[in-house]
Coordinates of C-alpha atoms in Angstrom, one line a residue:
M1217 CA 19.1 -18.2 27.9
E1218 CA 18.6 -20.4 24.7
Q1219 CA 21.4 -21.9 23.1
Y1220 CA 22.1 -21.2 19.3
E1221 CA 21.8 -24.3 17.3
P1222 CA 22.6 -23.8 13.4
D1223 CA 20.4 -26.9 12.6
R1224 CA 19.4 -27.2 8.9
L1225 CA 15.7 -25.7 8.4
T1226 CA 12.9 -27.9 7.9
P1227 CA 11.2 -27.9 4.6
A1228 CA 7.9 -26.0 5.9
Q1229 CA 10.3 -23.4 7.5
V1230 CA 12.1 -22.7 4.0
A1231 CA 8.7 -22.8 2.4
A1232 CA 7.4 -20.1 4.7
M1233 CA 10.6 -18.2 4.0
R1234 CA 10.0 -18.3 0.3
R1235 CA 6.4 -17.1 0.7
S1236 CA 7.5 -14.1 2.5
L1237 CA 10.1 -13.3 -0.1
R1238 CA 7.8 -14.0 -3.0
N1239 CA 4.6 -12.4 -1.9
G1240 CA 4.8 -11.1 1.7
R1241 CA 6.3 -8.0 3.1
A1242 CA 9.5 -8.6 1.2
A1243 CA 7.6 -8.1 -2.1
M1244 CA 6.0 -4.9 -1.8
T1245 CA 6.0 -2.4 0.9
R1246 CA 2.9 -0.5 2.0
R1247 CA 4.5 2.7 0.8
S1248 CA 5.3 1.2 -2.5
L1249 CA 1.8 0.7 -3.0
L1250 CA 0.9 4.3 -2.5
R1251 CA 3.7 5.5 -4.7
A1252 CA 3.1 2.9 -7.2
S1253 CA 6.9 2.4 -7.5
A1254 CA 8.9 -0.9 -7.4
G1255 CA 11.4 -1.7 -4.6
G1256 CA 14.6 -2.8 -4.9
A1257 CA 15.4 -6.2 -6.6
L1258 CA 15.2 -9.1 -4.0
T1259 CA 17.1 -12.2 -4.0
V1260 CA 16.8 -15.6 -2.0
G1261 CA 20.4 -15.6 -1.4
G1262 CA 19.9 -15.6 2.3
L1263 CA 18.1 -19.0 2.0
G1264 CA 21.2 -20.9 1.3
A1265 CA 22.8 -19.2 4.3
L1266 CA 20.0 -19.9 6.5
S1267 CA 19.6 -23.7 5.4
G1268 CA 23.4 -24.5 5.8
C1269 CA 25.4 -25.5 8.8
G1270 CA 28.4 -23.8 8.3
I1271 CA 28.4 -21.9 11.7
P1272 CA 29.6 -24.1 14.8
A1273 CA 27.0 -23.9 17.7
A1274 CA 27.7 -21.5 20.2
G1275 CA 28.7 -23.3 23.5
Q1276 CA 27.5 -20.4 25.6
T1277 CA 25.2 -17.4 24.4
Q1278 CA 26.6 -14.0 24.8
G1279 CA 23.6 -12.7 27.0
G1280 CA 23.6 -9.0 25.8
T1281 CA 27.1 -8.5 25.4
S1282 CA 28.0 -4.8 25.3
A1283 CA 31.3 -3.3 23.6
Q1284 CA 32.9 -0.2 24.6
D1285 CA 30.5 2.7 24.1
H1286 CA 32.0 5.3 21.7
S1287 CA 28.9 7.3 21.4
A1288 CA 30.5 10.3 23.4
Q1289 CA 33.4 10.3 21.0
E1290 CA 31.9 9.4 17.8
K1291 CA 28.6 11.2 17.0
T1292 CA 27.1 8.7 14.7
V1293 CA 24.6 5.6 14.8
N1294 CA 24.2 2.9 12.1
F1295 CA 20.7 2.3 11.8
S1296 CA 19.2 -0.8 9.7
N1297 CA 15.6 -0.6 8.5
W1298 CA 13.1 -2.0 6.1
T1299 CA 12.8 -0.4 3.0
E1300 CA 10.3 2.8 2.5
Y1301 CA 9.8 2.8 6.1
I1302 CA 10.6 6.2 7.1
D1303 CA 9.5 9.8 6.3
V1304 CA 11.1 11.2 3.0
D1305 CA 10.9 14.7 1.7
D1306 CA 9.8 15.7 -2.0
S1307 CA 13.3 15.1 -3.5
G1308 CA 13.2 11.3 -2.3
K1309 CA 16.6 11.8 -0.9
R1310 CA 16.3 13.5 2.6
H1311 CA 14.6 12.1 5.8
P1312 CA 13.4 15.0 7.7
T1313 CA 13.1 13.4 11.0
L1314 CA 16.6 11.8 10.9
E1315 CA 17.9 15.6 9.9
A1316 CA 16.0 17.0 12.8
F1317 CA 17.8 14.5 15.2
R1318 CA 21.3 15.4 13.8
G1319 CA 20.3 19.2 14.3
R1320 CA 19.3 18.7 17.9
T1321 CA 21.8 16.2 19.1
G1322 CA 24.8 16.7 16.5
I1323 CA 24.6 12.8 15.9
T1324 CA 24.7 11.7 12.3
V1325 CA 22.5 8.8 11.5
K1326 CA 23.9 6.4 8.8
Y1327 CA 20.5 5.1 7.7
T1328 CA 20.4 1.9 5.5
E1329 CA 17.5 0.2 4.1
D1330 CA 18.9 -3.3 4.0
I1331 CA 16.1 -5.3 5.5
N1332 CA 13.9 -7.0 3.0
D1333 CA 12.7 -9.9 5.1
N1334 CA 12.9 -11.1 8.6
N1335 CA 14.7 -14.5 7.9
E1336 CA 16.8 -13.2 5.2
F1337 CA 18.2 -10.4 7.5
F1338 CA 18.8 -12.9 10.1
G1339 CA 20.9 -15.1 7.7
K1340 CA 23.0 -11.8 7.2
I1341 CA 23.7 -10.7 11.0
K1342 CA 23.8 -14.3 12.6
P1343 CA 27.3 -15.5 11.6
Q1344 CA 28.7 -12.4 13.7
L1345 CA 26.1 -12.6 16.3
A1346 CA 26.7 -16.5 17.0
A1347 CA 30.6 -15.7 17.1
G1348 CA 30.0 -12.8 19.6
Q1349 CA 31.2 -10.3 17.1
A1350 CA 29.8 -6.9 16.0
T1351 CA 27.3 -6.5 13.4
G1352 CA 28.3 -3.0 12.3
R1353 CA 25.0 -1.8 13.2
D1354 CA 23.6 -0.2 16.3
L1355 CA 20.1 -0.2 15.9
I1356 CA 18.0 -2.6 13.8
V1357 CA 14.1 -3.1 13.3
L1358 CA 12.8 -6.6 13.4
T1359 CA 9.4 -8.0 13.6
D1360 CA 8.3 -9.3 16.8
W1361 CA 8.8 -13.0 16.5
L1362 CA 12.2 -12.5 15.4
A1363 CA 13.1 -9.8 17.9
A1364 CA 11.9 -12.4 20.5
R1365 CA 14.3 -15.2 19.1
L1366 CA 17.2 -12.6 19.4
I1367 CA 16.4 -11.8 23.0
R1368 CA 16.2 -15.5 23.9
L1369 CA 19.6 -16.1 22.1
G1370 CA 21.0 -13.3 24.3
W1371 CA 22.1 -11.6 21.0
V1372 CA 20.7 -7.9 22.0
Q1373 CA 21.6 -5.6 24.6
K1374 CA 19.3 -4.4 27.6
L1375 CA 18.2 -0.8 27.2
D1376 CA 19.3 1.9 29.5
P1377 CA 15.9 3.6 30.9
S1378 CA 17.7 6.7 31.7
N1379 CA 18.4 7.5 28.1
L1380 CA 14.5 6.5 27.3
P1381 CA 12.5 9.1 29.1
H1382 CA 10.1 9.6 26.2
A1383 CA 9.6 6.2 25.0
Y1384 CA 8.9 5.0 28.7
T1385 CA 6.4 7.8 29.2
N1386 CA 4.6 7.7 25.8
L1387 CA 4.7 4.0 24.8
S1388 CA 1.1 3.1 24.2
P1389 CA -0.4 0.5 26.8
Q1390 CA -1.4 -1.7 23.9
F1391 CA 2.4 -2.3 23.4
R1392 CA 3.9 -2.3 26.9
D1393 CA 4.2 -5.8 27.8
P1394 CA 4.7 -8.4 25.1
D1395 CA 5.3 -11.9 26.6
W1396 CA 8.6 -12.1 24.8
D1397 CA 10.0 -8.7 26.3
P1398 CA 8.0 -8.0 29.4
G1399 CA 8.2 -4.3 30.3
R1400 CA 10.3 -3.6 27.1
A1401 CA 13.8 -4.4 28.5
Y1402 CA 15.1 -4.8 25.3
S1403 CA 13.1 -3.3 22.5
Y1404 CA 10.6 -0.5 21.7
P1405 CA 8.3 -0.9 18.7
W1406 CA 8.9 1.2 15.6
Q1407 CA 5.3 0.7 14.2
G1408 CA 2.4 -1.6 14.9
I1409 CA 0.9 -3.8 12.0
P1410 CA -3.0 -4.4 12.5
T1411 CA -4.5 -7.2 10.7
V1412 CA -8.2 -6.8 10.0
I1413 CA -11.1 -7.5 7.6
A1414 CA -11.2 -5.4 4.3
Y1415 CA -13.9 -5.5 1.5
N1416 CA -15.0 -4.1 -1.6
K1417 CA -18.6 -2.6 -1.0
K1418 CA -19.4 -2.9 -4.8
A1419 CA -18.3 -6.6 -4.9
L1420 CA -20.2 -7.3 -1.8
D1421 CA -23.4 -5.8 -3.2
G1422 CA -25.3 -5.9 0.0
I1423 CA -23.4 -8.8 1.7
E1424 CA -22.8 -8.3 5.3
V1425 CA -19.3 -9.1 6.4
K1426 CA -18.3 -8.5 9.9
S1427 CA -16.3 -11.5 11.1
V1428 CA -14.2 -14.3 9.9
S1429 CA -17.0 -16.6 10.1
D1430 CA -18.8 -14.5 7.5
L1431 CA -15.6 -15.0 5.3
L1432 CA -15.6 -18.7 5.9
D1433 CA -19.4 -19.8 5.9
N1434 CA -21.2 -17.5 3.6
P1435 CA -21.8 -19.3 0.3
R1436 CA -22.5 -16.0 -1.5
L1437 CA -18.8 -15.2 -1.0
K1438 CA -17.4 -18.5 -2.3
G1439 CA -14.2 -18.2 -4.2
R1440 CA -14.2 -14.7 -3.3
V1441 CA -12.3 -14.7 -0.2
S1442 CA -8.6 -14.6 0.5
F1443 CA -6.7 -15.1 3.6
L1444 CA -2.9 -13.9 4.4
S1445 CA 0.0 -16.3 3.7
E1446 CA 1.4 -15.1 7.0
M1447 CA 0.6 -18.0 9.5
R1448 CA 0.4 -15.6 12.6
D1449 CA -2.1 -13.4 10.9
S1450 CA -4.4 -15.9 9.3
I1451 CA -4.4 -18.2 12.3
G1452 CA -4.8 -15.6 14.9
M1453 CA -7.6 -14.1 13.4
T1454 CA -9.4 -17.2 13.0
L1455 CA -8.5 -18.3 16.7
L1456 CA -10.2 -14.9 17.9
D1457 CA -13.3 -16.0 15.8
M1458 CA -13.5 -19.2 17.5
G1459 CA -13.2 -17.7 20.8
K1460 CA -9.8 -18.5 21.8
D1461 CA -7.0 -16.3 23.1
P1462 CA -4.0 -16.0 20.3
A1463 CA -1.7 -15.5 23.4
K1464 CA -2.7 -18.6 25.2
F1465 CA -3.8 -21.1 22.6
T1466 CA -3.0 -24.9 22.6
D1467 CA -1.9 -27.4 20.1
D1468 CA -5.4 -28.6 19.8
D1469 CA -6.7 -25.0 19.3
F1470 CA -4.2 -24.5 16.4
D1471 CA -5.3 -27.9 14.8
A1472 CA -8.8 -26.6 15.3
V1473 CA -8.3 -23.6 13.2
I1474 CA -6.3 -25.7 10.5
A1475 CA -9.3 -27.9 10.2
R1476 CA -11.7 -25.1 9.9
L1477 CA -9.7 -23.2 7.3
Q1478 CA -9.1 -26.7 5.4
K1479 CA -12.8 -27.2 5.3
A1480 CA -13.1 -23.6 3.4
V1481 CA -10.3 -24.3 1.2
D1482 CA -11.7 -27.9 0.2
K1483 CA -15.3 -26.6 -0.7
G1484 CA -13.6 -23.6 -2.7
Q1485 CA -14.8 -20.7 -0.3
I1486 CA -11.1 -19.4 0.1
R1487 CA -9.8 -18.3 -3.2
R1488 CA -6.2 -18.3 -2.2
F1489 CA -3.6 -17.4 0.7
T1490 CA -1.9 -14.2 -0.4
G1491 CA 0.8 -11.7 0.6
N1492 CA 0.2 -8.0 -0.5
D1493 CA -0.8 -9.1 -3.9
Y1494 CA -4.5 -9.4 -2.5
T1495 CA -4.7 -5.5 -2.9
S1496 CA -5.2 -5.7 -6.9
D1497 CA -7.8 -8.4 -6.6
L1498 CA -9.7 -6.4 -3.8
T1499 CA -9.7 -3.1 -5.6
K1500 CA -11.0 -4.8 -9.0
G1501 CA -13.5 -6.8 -7.0
D1502 CA -12.3 -10.1 -7.8
I1503 CA -11.9 -10.6 -4.3
A1504 CA -15.0 -9.4 -2.2
A1505 CA -13.4 -9.5 1.3
C1506 CA -10.2 -10.7 2.8
V1507 CA -7.9 -10.7 5.8
A1508 CA -5.8 -7.7 5.2
W1509 CA -3.0 -5.5 6.7
A1510 CA -4.2 -2.1 7.8
G1511 CA -1.5 -0.4 6.0
D1512 CA -2.6 -1.7 2.8
V1513 CA -6.2 -0.6 3.6
V1514 CA -5.4 2.9 4.4
Q1515 CA -3.8 3.4 1.1
L1516 CA -6.3 1.5 -1.0
K1517 CA -9.1 3.5 0.6
A1518 CA -7.4 6.5 -0.3
D1519 CA -7.5 5.5 -4.0
S1520 CA -10.7 3.6 -4.1
P1521 CA -14.1 4.6 -2.5
D1522 CA -15.2 1.0 -2.7
V1523 CA -12.5 -0.3 -0.2
D1524 CA -13.4 -0.3 3.3
F1525 CA -12.6 -2.3 6.6
V1526 CA -14.2 -3.8 9.5
I1527 CA -12.9 -4.8 13.1
P1528 CA -14.7 -8.0 14.2
D1529 CA -16.1 -8.0 17.5
S1530 CA -13.8 -10.9 18.4
G1531 CA -11.2 -8.6 17.8
Y1532 CA -7.9 -8.4 15.6
M1533 CA -4.4 -9.1 15.5
T1534 CA -1.6 -6.6 15.9
S1535 CA 2.3 -7.4 15.4
T1536 CA 5.2 -5.1 15.8
D1537 CA 8.3 -4.0 14.0
N1538 CA 10.7 -3.3 17.0
M1539 CA 13.9 -1.3 17.4
L1540 CA 16.7 -3.4 19.1
V1541 CA 20.4 -2.8 19.8
P1542 CA 22.6 -5.7 18.9
N1543 CA 25.4 -7.3 20.9
K1544 CA 28.8 -5.3 20.5
A1545 CA 26.9 -2.2 19.0
R1546 CA 29.7 0.8 19.0
H1547 CA 27.1 3.3 19.6
K1548 CA 24.6 2.1 22.1
T1549 CA 23.8 5.6 23.9
N1550 CA 23.4 7.1 20.6
A1551 CA 20.9 4.5 19.4
E1552 CA 19.0 4.9 22.6
R1553 CA 18.7 8.6 21.9
L1554 CA 17.4 7.9 18.7
I1555 CA 14.7 5.4 19.7
D1556 CA 13.7 8.1 22.5
F1557 CA 13.4 10.9 19.8
Y1558 CA 10.9 9.0 17.8
Y1559 CA 8.8 8.7 21.0
E1560 CA 8.4 12.3 20.9
P1561 CA 4.6 12.7 19.7
E1562 CA 5.9 15.5 17.0
Q1563 CA 8.2 13.2 15.6
A1564 CA 6.3 10.1 15.8
A1565 CA 3.4 12.2 14.0
A1566 CA 6.0 13.1 11.3
L1567 CA 6.4 9.4 10.8
A1568 CA 3.1 8.1 10.9
A1569 CA 1.9 10.7 8.4
Y1570 CA 4.4 9.4 5.7
I1571 CA 4.0 5.6 6.5
N1572 CA 0.5 5.2 7.6
Y1573 CA 1.2 2.3 10.1
A1574 CA -0.3 2.2 13.6
T1575 CA 1.8 4.5 15.7
P1576 CA 2.9 2.9 19.1
V1577 CA 3.2 6.4 20.5
D1578 CA 0.5 8.1 22.9
G1579 CA -0.3 12.0 22.2
V1580 CA 0.2 11.7 18.4
K1581 CA -3.1 12.8 17.2
P1582 CA -3.1 16.6 17.9
Y1583 CA 0.3 16.9 16.1
L1584 CA -0.6 14.6 13.2
A1585 CA -3.7 16.6 12.7
K1586 CA -1.5 19.5 11.9
I1587 CA 0.0 17.5 9.0
D1588 CA -3.0 15.2 7.9
R1589 CA -6.4 15.5 9.7
D1590 CA -7.8 12.4 8.1
A1591 CA -4.7 10.3 9.1
A1592 CA -5.2 11.7 12.7
N1593 CA -8.8 10.5 12.8
N1594 CA -8.1 7.0 11.1
P1595 CA -8.1 4.3 13.9
L1596 CA -5.7 2.2 11.7
I1597 CA -2.8 4.9 12.3
V1598 CA -4.0 6.3 15.8
P1599 CA -5.9 3.5 17.5
D1600 CA -8.6 4.8 20.0
K1601 CA -9.0 3.2 23.5
A1602 CA -12.0 1.2 21.9
M1603 CA -9.7 -0.1 19.1
Q1604 CA -6.8 -0.8 21.5
A1605 CA -8.9 -2.8 23.7
K1606 CA -9.7 -5.3 20.8
S1607 CA -6.1 -5.7 19.7
H1608 CA -4.3 -9.2 20.4
S1609 CA -0.8 -10.5 19.9
F1610 CA 0.3 -13.9 18.7
R1611 CA 2.2 -15.7 21.6
S1612 CA 5.7 -16.6 21.4
L1613 CA 6.5 -20.2 19.9
S1614 CA 9.1 -22.6 20.9
Q1615 CA 11.3 -23.9 18.0
K1616 CA 9.3 -27.3 18.2
E1617 CA 6.0 -25.4 17.9
E1618 CA 7.2 -23.3 15.2
T1619 CA 8.3 -26.2 13.1
A1620 CA 5.2 -28.0 13.8
Y1621 CA 2.9 -25.1 13.0
E1622 CA 4.6 -24.0 10.0
E1623 CA 4.4 -27.7 8.4
K1624 CA 0.8 -27.7 9.0
F1625 CA 0.2 -24.2 7.7
A1626 CA 2.4 -24.9 4.6
K1627 CA 0.3 -28.1 3.8
L1628 CA -3.0 -26.0 4.2
T1629 CA -1.7 -23.2 1.9
G1630 CA -0.2 -25.3 -0.6
A1631 CA 3.2 -23.7 -0.2

């Protein structure tokens, strides 16, 4: 079990964090795009906590420490999630799936949208977790690389399969066996996040774009291409294009990708590295083609007939946001029942219809078709077997690797 060491973050790691807060997922949610409404104000207050050394190193990790489970006596579950990441009714105040769960089980979900950024949220909960104390949360949703870190540190609990029959049966094969949680002993995906190539047909004006090589090498696209400021997405897509497996790459492979992207930067091929802010340039045609998040593309296609996407023959990257039960959670069984509820295809369809991410639940399509036939037929939301076969995940990184890779990526992007 990895020991928690609260060392001061490197400049590269802080830069990566600030990128995420400034223009990554923390800056604008996919659903915010559709609704054209600003999210809550974000701060970088978590940065100070993350970069400080105020927490003594744990001499021994807690290793999945449970508390007395009060689920039977206390019909509640405390659920922390990202903003705008669940179904909402027309009033904007009710979550129909959570109300359906309460109606069936009698369990009330205290739902809090208090995750704006992975690192910021980690800074919020790490003092309690490092000290072996409860966080006040029974269920949290974190992106795969941070979920992996908490599992390594022993800060989340192993799930009870007997409470997860639907989850075990209906989890898509695409998401069943990540290297950081083999067999999904500690986590289940909330949603998948595919990374694809998006383009503006009008801006391309007949130029063919089918691969990352087309983005990097076609001189007719000079200055009209963008990549993502999230390292795993841009590096992973380029690794695939170079015939490398993002689940098995070496330091030399990483350096080769950096060199290739640096060449494109130096010659002006890449306009910039972006978070969600590429969407405006893509719609206007200032960016002709880019590496993009599929959730954005779904929304943009609904509003602009010129925007479309392509899955390269080499494949595409998929990350996941994952449900975990932190140590000392007071209502573990209730949390597991809520996880399992969202793996019923009917409930997963209601969620997918609203947020338009890739569902990790098999059997969703006929239920989703009753709500939104276009969404049901969209492979970015319900990946078919052919698309699932092209999906790849970025391998887990050691702390040493993450520091070195972020430093190199920050230099590349100018962060």
